[in-house]
Amino acid sequence: MPPNSGRASATLSPLRDDLDPGLRAFVEDLRQVFSQLELGVRRYASRRFITASALSRYLSGLRIPPWDFVADLIADVEEKRGPLTPGAEAALRELHRKASERDRGGRETLLLEARLAEADEETRRITTRQRALEEALLKRERRLKEVQARCQKLELRLEGEVLIHRGEVETWRGEYARLEEERSLLQEAVLHLREALAVAQAELAATEDRCHQLENRLDELAAAPDGGELPWVTAMLEADRRPVPELVRAVGDLEQRTRAATAMDLVRSAGQSRGVEEVAGLLAALRREGWDGHARTALAAIAVARPAGDLSALARELLREDMEEYVVVLLQASAANHQPIGLAEFANSLCRAGMEHYADSLLGAAAVVRPVGDVLAVLTAVNDGARRADAALRAAAMRRPVPDLAELAVALRRAEMGREVDALCREAAAVRPAGDVAGLLDLLDDTGLGGCAEAILSVAQGRTADYLIGFVQALPTHQAWTVLSRAVRERPIPDVAALTGGLYVTGHPQLAAVLLTNALRGRDTEQAAEMLDALDRMEPGWDTLAREMGRILAPDEAAVLVAGLESGGMASQADLLFQAVVDGDLVGHVAHFLSELDAAGFRSAHRAMLHRYASGAGVRAQANLLQALETAGLAEHRDALIRSSYAVCPVGETGELMTRLTAAGGEQATGLVEHVIDHMVTARSIADLVALFSVLSSAELTVAAHTLADRAWAVHGKRFRDQMKRARDKQERIRSRATWVLDDTPPGPIALWIQRTKAADLRGFR
């Protein structure tokens, strides 16, 4: 039977006469409000989880209660009797304030209690961080032991291999020194032989041309009847003396008589022996008459046989005749066949004649086709070396293989041409594909030119986002981070978004996640919104990247990012990242994240975010979340989550939650189960509590079931017990119909609890 009002008032001790008038007025009003509950002191104290002696001191004026107790009392009265008038509640608050001001000890007590609460909250937060760090430390120590064991095995194996092969190494070291010396001698010999070979080839070409001419003339003379001389043979023999028009006619006559080789020899001989202006006129006349092949072939021989001054003059005359394509043929033949000194002289002669552009083309062609040693010799011999070198190195950077570029850079560095090394590296980074540039970086690092990496990375950073994606993939990790960090600082938002998406879809999700994290952290709210909007318009989208970020980010980093998104009005994006972090299986990690998020001054938004997450999560995820909140010491959020998720849900879901919490084991899980029971007892109907008791008993959660029944009996009294009896009777009827035996059937959980409560002293529940 619930206690009546007479009994409630009888349990209150009388007020002392020496109470301060203001305190007496407050206590009288407080007793009047309490009397409307029609409950005894002991019963109400058990409801509010305080001692009966403490409640008696509150109601007798021996101690001033905190306002939270008064507010809870008013709420209980309003629940039973209806709301107090605003004036009555305001008056009670004012009396409480004045009484607290007069009670210096009470003020100090309240202050100390507040400080104690703050210190306790800080202790829980530090404990949460300590647990997360302990988990991380344990994982790292475990990994360290594995790596150390592997290192020891490898060291033992290496020592064995060294002992086995030490003798062989010494033998091969001496052999290597001998071969190195022989290689140096052979390289010098090869250089000398190449120069001698080039000279011999030029002389051979000129001699063979003359031999062909003489053989052709002899053949023609032998074919003439009775030693008669043909007119075109006479013209050929007089080629060195004939005017240009007659030479052109002779070439045409030879072509008509199917003597193309003889015609070519005629043009070649004239080109090597005539003056520059006549040679240019001859080539122009041959082109007009349609003998372009003879003219181009003659140019190759002219480039080898004639000095540099003649070649530059010939180039100038060809340009006057509007024959620039012949100038290109002349430059190509010279670049391929001249010695380095001759090439430098030709380039210098072109510059003196005002044809710097063609000098650059000549040096560029030589830089592409000639060996690295020849290129270096040309660059050191040419006038105005810095300017001419830039043009040559630009062509080499564009067309030479990557190993040649590395070799050329090393040669330039040895020749103390540091500026040219930087120019070569920058030009290669500006024009070559990403894989080539990455390969060049690797080769330069192997050859001791790693200092050029800064220049190459700086130039490559300015290329397109698509290029950077391939470039980052081809680089080592430390250089990739350098490029991505610069991209975050220097690139516009669309480029960073495209780079992020491209890295993810090409199989580098971790790089994409870290890049996006740094990009969002370094920008204001408007820029962050623009970044996320750009990501949502491309693959893979923010939702996929958020899951990856939740997996790799540290708890404090994730908390800062979620807080920034939420405060910037991007609630949906913040929810996705929040869900990605909270969905993790490591309770300590999630607890650290929730603690950091709450400590960031994010309390109301944090609670709303928890509610949104829990409303769509399953029971397993909610159980993990409750454990994380308990570990983080966030009791307010924990209780709000229990109220919002399990106040109206099916009883089976509540039973499943308690089953999962109990399976986790430990004092924390036990405390969480009791918290859930406390909320269920006050929030659910008696019928739901009886049903929940049955669910817990069926799941063999006997302790939780009896705890639920005991606390429900303490709150609801006889009504709960009557409902339990009806449930027991119903179960017994069902079992009796199923088994046809009534006396031998063991009592069910409900019947056992009823028996236990009858035998126990029930005064504490009344």
mmCIF file of C-alpha atoms in Angstrom, residues 465 469 484 488 493-506 508-509 511-517 519 531 535 538-540 545 549:
data_model
loop_
_atom_site.group_PDB
_atom_site.id
_atom_site.type_symbol
_atom_site.label_atom_id
_atom_site.label_comp_id
_atom_site.label_asym_id
_atom_site.label_seq_id
_atom_site.Cartn_x
_atom_site.Cartn_y
_atom_site.Cartn_z
ATOM 1 C CA ALA A 465 45.908 18.093 -61.072
ATOM 2 C CA ILE A 469 47.899 12.299 -59.348
ATOM 3 C CA LEU A 484 50.523 16.993 -51.352
ATOM 4 C CA VAL A 488 46.933 21.989 -50.059
ATOM 5 C CA ILE A 493 39.883 24.316 -54.150
ATOM 6 C CA PRO A 494 38.689 22.564 -57.358
ATOM 7 C CA ASP A 495 42.222 21.248 -57.950
ATOM 8 C CA VAL A 496 42.524 19.912 -54.399
ATOM 9 C CA ALA A 497 39.111 18.232 -54.721
ATOM 10 C CA ALA A 498 40.075 16.669 -58.054
ATOM 11 C CA LEU A 499 43.402 15.521 -56.605
ATOM 12 C CA THR A 500 41.632 13.961 -53.614
ATOM 13 C CA GLY A 501 39.121 12.081 -55.748
ATOM 14 C CA GLY A 502 41.767 10.974 -58.208
ATOM 15 C CA LEU A 503 43.991 9.537 -55.492
ATOM 16 C CA TYR A 504 41.078 7.579 -54.033
ATOM 17 C CA VAL A 505 39.848 6.032 -57.286
ATOM 18 C CA THR A 506 43.398 5.095 -58.302
ATOM 19 C CA HIS A 508 45.411 5.422 -52.649
ATOM 20 C CA PRO A 509 42.582 6.026 -50.153
ATOM 21 C CA LEU A 511 46.664 9.602 -49.207
ATOM 22 C CA ALA A 512 43.268 10.969 -50.277
ATOM 23 C CA ALA A 513 41.950 11.002 -46.700
ATOM 24 C CA VAL A 514 44.995 12.763 -45.250
ATOM 25 C CA LEU A 515 45.024 15.283 -48.102
ATOM 26 C CA LEU A 516 41.353 16.115 -47.543
ATOM 27 C CA THR A 517 41.842 16.389 -43.773
ATOM 28 C CA ALA A 519 42.689 20.811 -46.813
ATOM 29 C CA MET A 531 35.506 21.826 -51.078
ATOM 30 C CA LEU A 535 33.770 16.443 -53.881
ATOM 31 C CA MET A 538 32.744 13.716 -58.473
ATOM 32 C CA GLU A 539 33.713 10.202 -57.535
ATOM 33 C CA PRO A 540 33.986 8.857 -54.881
ATOM 34 C CA LEU A 545 35.987 9.653 -48.104
ATOM 35 C CA MET A 549 38.927 9.424 -42.735
#
